[in-house]
């Protein structure tokens, strides 16, 4: 602490025995940064040198008290590093009783909440700290991070707009760009990433994100150019290779395959290595080298499965056991929303993006990207829940349910126009249909399904940016799919008139009939634009962005059969 940079000028004055000038400097420091114990120590020494003994004693007392305080704070940090959240919290709370609103304590409390995945507390403590200590850059940055990680993207943008971009650190600006993507402000996001790239802030990653934006808005040629520029900046950026593979329409050259293979051999970062293996799988699949492709997919899955342990949740079981007809009928009724909400759910890679794209082509329908607000509300309720009943649904009042309903509607407000129907497409929301129907009694659910074998293989050959840890082993994949069917059967018993089950194969092979089902269920007329859904200009943030911009095709239906000899263990588990 003696070499604290902020003390440099004061220490120089002390070394030349300019004690009064040093005192003036140290008083400024202790006023602005009272937590710097060495400032008090040197202030005490300076007072001694000029004979101010009472001030010397007072400054030294402060030094001892703050040194003890800092030591206790260090102990709390060590507890946090060990994952002992309970002791961390106890020590911080004791310190906050001595010095209320101390910014470092509140910062550590925020960090502990984040590490414990208590996102509600993370946001609340960070927000409180910001209101108490708004001039601290560390506190401001923490609040930005809390807003981002709790998906308060609009609030993040509003706060950033109040600040001068020149004063924001680059990593916060990168989060701001990501927020603009989530709010579908693609030009703003692209320009922010471009500025960061010019500043040499992780240039390869910035170019990658810029490429993703071009892919989202339907400019694959420019996306390819940006992905290749990202690789020029960093040959080990295997995410760029994976994103090229994920375009579906891009064909790897032999030299690119060799370069990627060479990069993987030297990588120590396991996530980068896994991304490279999945990209190589796709590259060899393009050449119909299915055995080699399977080997690379399997290698990538093995890496991910070894590093992301999947733990089966009891949540599905709790929904089936506790969310009964009697309980559902006893819940307080929330006033139906003025807009018609349609939730498209199912297993990932089962055709939900195609159904969303068909609906998006209709003049009465608003769509967005894969929203996670329902999952955020579910997590918030589960963190507070002390019973076995999911979300504590049996104890939620009408007022509480209405407040949560309003929270969701506020979240989607910036993403809507004035159209009467809003589609929320997120496959994983199938787990939360009980919550959705409690918040929005007039909601409609479209459950999109696909041949189990095709779904399982499509998931196994895909690497996700986050979540979906069950996809990286045959056993977990088969178990998860079976649980999905069991839970959906339960929801259909509870809400038979609110759920439409739609087979992907039916959409592809009998489009007219499927379109009629979709539009009748949503109570809208068929429009000509629905037949040319692939021409609808809209951002698509999922891996299926290229497929849904093409007319209906059937070639993917049996794609999994190319790998049949290697998938027997998976097929047996699915059966």
PDB file of C-alpha atoms in Angstrom, residues 83-244:
ATOM      1  CA  UNK A  83     -16.747 -20.005  -2.108  1.00  0.00           C
ATOM      2  CA  UNK A  84     -17.837 -19.431   1.495  1.00  0.00           C
ATOM      3  CA  UNK A  85     -20.697 -17.039   0.776  1.00  0.00           C
ATOM      4  CA  UNK A  86     -22.160 -17.303   4.266  1.00  0.00           C
ATOM      5  CA  UNK A  87     -19.030 -16.111   6.086  1.00  0.00           C
ATOM      6  CA  UNK A  88     -18.416 -13.472   3.436  1.00  0.00           C
ATOM      7  CA  UNK A  89     -21.857 -12.049   4.056  1.00  0.00           C
ATOM      8  CA  UNK A  90     -21.524 -12.151   7.848  1.00  0.00           C
ATOM      9  CA  UNK A  91     -18.182 -10.297   7.825  1.00  0.00           C
ATOM     10  CA  UNK A  92     -19.419  -7.677   5.376  1.00  0.00           C
ATOM     11  CA  UNK A  93     -22.580  -7.050   7.393  1.00  0.00           C
ATOM     12  CA  UNK A  94     -20.497  -6.491  10.545  1.00  0.00           C
ATOM     13  CA  UNK A  95     -18.305  -3.984   8.715  1.00  0.00           C
ATOM     14  CA  UNK A  96     -21.332  -2.172   7.293  1.00  0.00           C
ATOM     15  CA  UNK A  97     -22.662  -1.697  10.822  1.00  0.00           C
ATOM     16  CA  UNK A  98     -19.427   0.151  11.625  1.00  0.00           C
ATOM     17  CA  UNK A  99     -19.291   2.140   8.384  1.00  0.00           C
ATOM     18  CA  UNK A 100     -22.730   2.234   6.721  1.00  0.00           C
ATOM     19  CA  UNK A 101     -22.769   2.371   2.914  1.00  0.00           C
ATOM     20  CA  UNK A 102     -19.015   1.701   2.635  1.00  0.00           C
ATOM     21  CA  UNK A 103     -18.553   1.271  -1.104  1.00  0.00           C
ATOM     22  CA  UNK A 104     -15.977  -1.541  -1.036  1.00  0.00           C
ATOM     23  CA  UNK A 105     -18.122  -3.620   1.320  1.00  0.00           C
ATOM     24  CA  UNK A 106     -21.152  -3.154  -0.890  1.00  0.00           C
ATOM     25  CA  UNK A 107     -19.056  -3.998  -3.957  1.00  0.00           C
ATOM     26  CA  UNK A 108     -17.901  -7.238  -2.327  1.00  0.00           C
ATOM     27  CA  UNK A 109     -21.469  -8.039  -1.302  1.00  0.00           C
ATOM     28  CA  UNK A 110     -22.533  -7.529  -4.921  1.00  0.00           C
ATOM     29  CA  UNK A 111     -19.740  -9.801  -6.115  1.00  0.00           C
ATOM     30  CA  UNK A 112     -20.727 -12.492  -3.612  1.00  0.00           C
ATOM     31  CA  UNK A 113     -24.345 -12.359  -4.772  1.00  0.00           C
ATOM     32  CA  UNK A 114     -23.238 -12.651  -8.400  1.00  0.00           C
ATOM     33  CA  UNK A 115     -21.006 -15.640  -7.669  1.00  0.00           C
ATOM     34  CA  UNK A 116     -23.838 -17.266  -5.724  1.00  0.00           C
ATOM     35  CA  UNK A 117     -26.122 -16.696  -8.749  1.00  0.00           C
ATOM     36  CA  UNK A 118     -28.439 -14.545  -6.615  1.00  0.00           C
ATOM     37  CA  UNK A 119     -29.096 -12.053  -9.384  1.00  0.00           C
ATOM     38  CA  UNK A 120     -31.896 -10.262  -7.526  1.00  0.00           C
ATOM     39  CA  UNK A 121     -29.537  -9.375  -4.643  1.00  0.00           C
ATOM     40  CA  UNK A 122     -26.736  -8.596  -7.091  1.00  0.00           C
ATOM     41  CA  UNK A 123     -28.879  -5.955  -8.766  1.00  0.00           C
ATOM     42  CA  UNK A 124     -30.351  -4.522  -5.565  1.00  0.00           C
ATOM     43  CA  UNK A 125     -27.017  -4.138  -3.750  1.00  0.00           C
ATOM     44  CA  UNK A 126     -25.303  -2.709  -6.837  1.00  0.00           C
ATOM     45  CA  UNK A 127     -28.125  -0.244  -7.354  1.00  0.00           C
ATOM     46  CA  UNK A 128     -28.072   0.792  -3.682  1.00  0.00           C
ATOM     47  CA  UNK A 129     -24.291   1.251  -3.789  1.00  0.00           C
ATOM     48  CA  UNK A 130     -24.633   3.401  -6.900  1.00  0.00           C
ATOM     49  CA  UNK A 131     -27.141   5.672  -5.187  1.00  0.00           C
ATOM     50  CA  UNK A 132     -24.884   5.954  -2.114  1.00  0.00           C
ATOM     51  CA  UNK A 133     -21.571   6.317  -3.951  1.00  0.00           C
ATOM     52  CA  UNK A 134     -22.338   7.650  -7.444  1.00  0.00           C
ATOM     53  CA  UNK A 135     -18.922   9.236  -7.936  1.00  0.00           C
ATOM     54  CA  UNK A 136     -16.972   5.992  -7.577  1.00  0.00           C
ATOM     55  CA  UNK A 137     -16.007   4.544 -11.005  1.00  0.00           C
ATOM     56  CA  UNK A 138     -15.851   1.023  -9.562  1.00  0.00           C
ATOM     57  CA  UNK A 139     -19.365   1.369  -8.146  1.00  0.00           C
ATOM     58  CA  UNK A 140     -20.736   2.789 -11.395  1.00  0.00           C
ATOM     59  CA  UNK A 141     -19.152  -0.036 -13.396  1.00  0.00           C
ATOM     60  CA  UNK A 142     -20.563  -2.631 -11.019  1.00  0.00           C
ATOM     61  CA  UNK A 143     -24.052  -1.177 -11.438  1.00  0.00           C
ATOM     62  CA  UNK A 144     -23.665  -1.294 -15.220  1.00  0.00           C
ATOM     63  CA  UNK A 145     -22.622  -4.944 -14.972  1.00  0.00           C
ATOM     64  CA  UNK A 146     -25.573  -5.744 -12.704  1.00  0.00           C
ATOM     65  CA  UNK A 147     -28.011  -4.153 -15.146  1.00  0.00           C
ATOM     66  CA  UNK A 148     -26.485  -6.136 -17.984  1.00  0.00           C
ATOM     67  CA  UNK A 149     -26.397  -9.511 -16.270  1.00  0.00           C
ATOM     68  CA  UNK A 150     -29.960  -9.108 -15.001  1.00  0.00           C
ATOM     69  CA  UNK A 151     -31.044  -8.193 -18.545  1.00  0.00           C
ATOM     70  CA  UNK A 152     -32.147  -4.632 -17.748  1.00  0.00           C
ATOM     71  CA  UNK A 153     -30.907  -3.574 -21.163  1.00  0.00           C
ATOM     72  CA  UNK A 154     -33.102  -0.493 -21.521  1.00  0.00           C
ATOM     73  CA  UNK A 155     -32.062   0.801 -18.083  1.00  0.00           C
ATOM     74  CA  UNK A 156     -28.411   0.168 -18.985  1.00  0.00           C
ATOM     75  CA  UNK A 157     -28.776   2.249 -22.148  1.00  0.00           C
ATOM     76  CA  UNK A 158     -30.571   5.034 -20.254  1.00  0.00           C
ATOM     77  CA  UNK A 159     -27.799   5.176 -17.654  1.00  0.00           C
ATOM     78  CA  UNK A 160     -25.101   5.165 -20.359  1.00  0.00           C
ATOM     79  CA  UNK A 161     -26.864   8.030 -22.129  1.00  0.00           C
ATOM     80  CA  UNK A 162     -26.523  10.101 -18.946  1.00  0.00           C
ATOM     81  CA  UNK A 163     -22.778   9.539 -18.960  1.00  0.00           C
ATOM     82  CA  UNK A 164     -20.154  10.766 -21.386  1.00  0.00           C
ATOM     83  CA  UNK A 165     -19.062   7.829 -23.549  1.00  0.00           C
ATOM     84  CA  UNK A 166     -15.497   9.121 -23.304  1.00  0.00           C
ATOM     85  CA  UNK A 167     -15.566   8.501 -19.547  1.00  0.00           C
ATOM     86  CA  UNK A 168     -16.900   4.946 -19.820  1.00  0.00           C
ATOM     87  CA  UNK A 169     -14.268   2.193 -19.806  1.00  0.00           C
ATOM     88  CA  UNK A 170     -14.064   0.089 -22.930  1.00  0.00           C
ATOM     89  CA  UNK A 171     -15.483  -3.057 -21.337  1.00  0.00           C
ATOM     90  CA  UNK A 172     -18.621  -1.130 -20.318  1.00  0.00           C
ATOM     91  CA  UNK A 173     -18.946   0.252 -23.858  1.00  0.00           C
ATOM     92  CA  UNK A 174     -18.751  -3.341 -25.146  1.00  0.00           C
ATOM     93  CA  UNK A 175     -21.624  -4.247 -22.820  1.00  0.00           C
ATOM     94  CA  UNK A 176     -23.507  -1.193 -24.080  1.00  0.00           C
ATOM     95  CA  UNK A 177     -23.091  -2.480 -27.634  1.00  0.00           C
ATOM     96  CA  UNK A 178     -24.451  -5.868 -26.540  1.00  0.00           C
ATOM     97  CA  UNK A 179     -27.441  -4.107 -24.932  1.00  0.00           C
ATOM     98  CA  UNK A 180     -28.164  -2.312 -28.194  1.00  0.00           C
ATOM     99  CA  UNK A 181     -28.137  -5.684 -29.961  1.00  0.00           C
ATOM    100  CA  UNK A 182     -30.681  -6.987 -27.445  1.00  0.00           C
ATOM    101  CA  UNK A 183     -32.833  -3.900 -28.010  1.00  0.00           C
ATOM    102  CA  UNK A 184     -32.440  -4.423 -31.767  1.00  0.00           C
ATOM    103  CA  UNK A 185     -30.564  -1.125 -32.241  1.00  0.00           C
ATOM    104  CA  UNK A 186     -28.160  -2.788 -34.650  1.00  0.00           C
ATOM    105  CA  UNK A 187     -26.620   0.303 -36.244  1.00  0.00           C
ATOM    106  CA  UNK A 188     -25.721   1.752 -32.843  1.00  0.00           C
ATOM    107  CA  UNK A 189     -24.254  -1.570 -31.698  1.00  0.00           C
ATOM    108  CA  UNK A 190     -22.239  -2.001 -34.897  1.00  0.00           C
ATOM    109  CA  UNK A 191     -20.759   1.505 -34.616  1.00  0.00           C
ATOM    110  CA  UNK A 192     -19.792   0.978 -30.975  1.00  0.00           C
ATOM    111  CA  UNK A 193     -17.997  -2.273 -31.794  1.00  0.00           C
ATOM    112  CA  UNK A 194     -16.307  -0.560 -34.754  1.00  0.00           C
ATOM    113  CA  UNK A 195     -15.041   2.236 -32.461  1.00  0.00           C
ATOM    114  CA  UNK A 196     -13.721  -0.302 -29.973  1.00  0.00           C
ATOM    115  CA  UNK A 197     -11.978  -2.217 -32.763  1.00  0.00           C
ATOM    116  CA  UNK A 198     -10.285   1.006 -33.905  1.00  0.00           C
ATOM    117  CA  UNK A 199      -9.111   1.506 -30.315  1.00  0.00           C
ATOM    118  CA  UNK A 200      -7.609  -2.010 -30.435  1.00  0.00           C
ATOM    119  CA  UNK A 201      -9.912  -3.216 -27.655  1.00  0.00           C
ATOM    120  CA  UNK A 202     -10.055  -6.973 -28.314  1.00  0.00           C
ATOM    121  CA  UNK A 203     -10.202  -6.251 -32.059  1.00  0.00           C
ATOM    122  CA  UNK A 204     -10.798  -9.834 -33.149  1.00  0.00           C
ATOM    123  CA  UNK A 205     -13.778 -10.170 -30.807  1.00  0.00           C
ATOM    124  CA  UNK A 206     -15.195  -6.813 -31.935  1.00  0.00           C
ATOM    125  CA  UNK A 207     -14.974  -7.864 -35.585  1.00  0.00           C
ATOM    126  CA  UNK A 208     -16.658 -11.125 -34.653  1.00  0.00           C
ATOM    127  CA  UNK A 209     -19.547  -9.272 -32.977  1.00  0.00           C
ATOM    128  CA  UNK A 210     -19.840  -6.960 -35.988  1.00  0.00           C
ATOM    129  CA  UNK A 211     -20.059 -10.036 -38.190  1.00  0.00           C
ATOM    130  CA  UNK A 212     -22.793 -11.447 -35.957  1.00  0.00           C
ATOM    131  CA  UNK A 213     -24.819  -8.260 -36.392  1.00  0.00           C
ATOM    132  CA  UNK A 214     -24.550  -8.489 -40.168  1.00  0.00           C
ATOM    133  CA  UNK A 215     -25.645 -12.121 -39.975  1.00  0.00           C
ATOM    134  CA  UNK A 216     -28.618 -11.196 -37.784  1.00  0.00           C
ATOM    135  CA  UNK A 217     -29.897  -8.542 -40.203  1.00  0.00           C
ATOM    136  CA  UNK A 218     -29.472 -10.792 -43.240  1.00  0.00           C
ATOM    137  CA  UNK A 219     -26.169  -9.682 -44.749  1.00  0.00           C
ATOM    138  CA  UNK A 220     -24.183 -12.951 -44.792  1.00  0.00           C
ATOM    139  CA  UNK A 221     -21.601 -11.800 -47.350  1.00  0.00           C
ATOM    140  CA  UNK A 222     -20.500  -8.928 -45.115  1.00  0.00           C
ATOM    141  CA  UNK A 223     -20.639 -11.251 -42.104  1.00  0.00           C
ATOM    142  CA  UNK A 224     -18.183 -13.617 -43.804  1.00  0.00           C
ATOM    143  CA  UNK A 225     -15.802 -10.735 -44.552  1.00  0.00           C
ATOM    144  CA  UNK A 226     -15.852  -9.622 -40.917  1.00  0.00           C
ATOM    145  CA  UNK A 227     -15.346 -13.147 -39.576  1.00  0.00           C
ATOM    146  CA  UNK A 228     -12.311 -13.502 -41.827  1.00  0.00           C
ATOM    147  CA  UNK A 229     -10.945 -10.156 -40.637  1.00  0.00           C
ATOM    148  CA  UNK A 230     -11.412 -11.412 -37.068  1.00  0.00           C
ATOM    149  CA  UNK A 231      -9.253 -14.439 -37.945  1.00  0.00           C
ATOM    150  CA  UNK A 232      -6.605 -12.191 -39.478  1.00  0.00           C
ATOM    151  CA  UNK A 233      -6.369 -10.404 -36.120  1.00  0.00           C
ATOM    152  CA  UNK A 234      -6.321 -13.633 -34.120  1.00  0.00           C
ATOM    153  CA  UNK A 235      -5.844 -17.048 -35.752  1.00  0.00           C
ATOM    154  CA  UNK A 236      -6.888 -18.746 -32.505  1.00  0.00           C
ATOM    155  CA  UNK A 237     -10.342 -17.131 -32.541  1.00  0.00           C
ATOM    156  CA  UNK A 238     -12.108 -20.423 -33.253  1.00  0.00           C
ATOM    157  CA  UNK A 239     -15.463 -18.793 -32.550  1.00  0.00           C
ATOM    158  CA  UNK A 240     -15.040 -17.047 -35.904  1.00  0.00           C
ATOM    159  CA  UNK A 241     -14.571 -20.441 -37.574  1.00  0.00           C
ATOM    160  CA  UNK A 242     -17.657 -21.747 -35.780  1.00  0.00           C
ATOM    161  CA  UNK A 243     -19.702 -18.733 -36.842  1.00  0.00           C
ATOM    162  CA  UNK A 244     -18.638 -19.302 -40.449  1.00  0.00           C
TER     163      UNK A 244
END
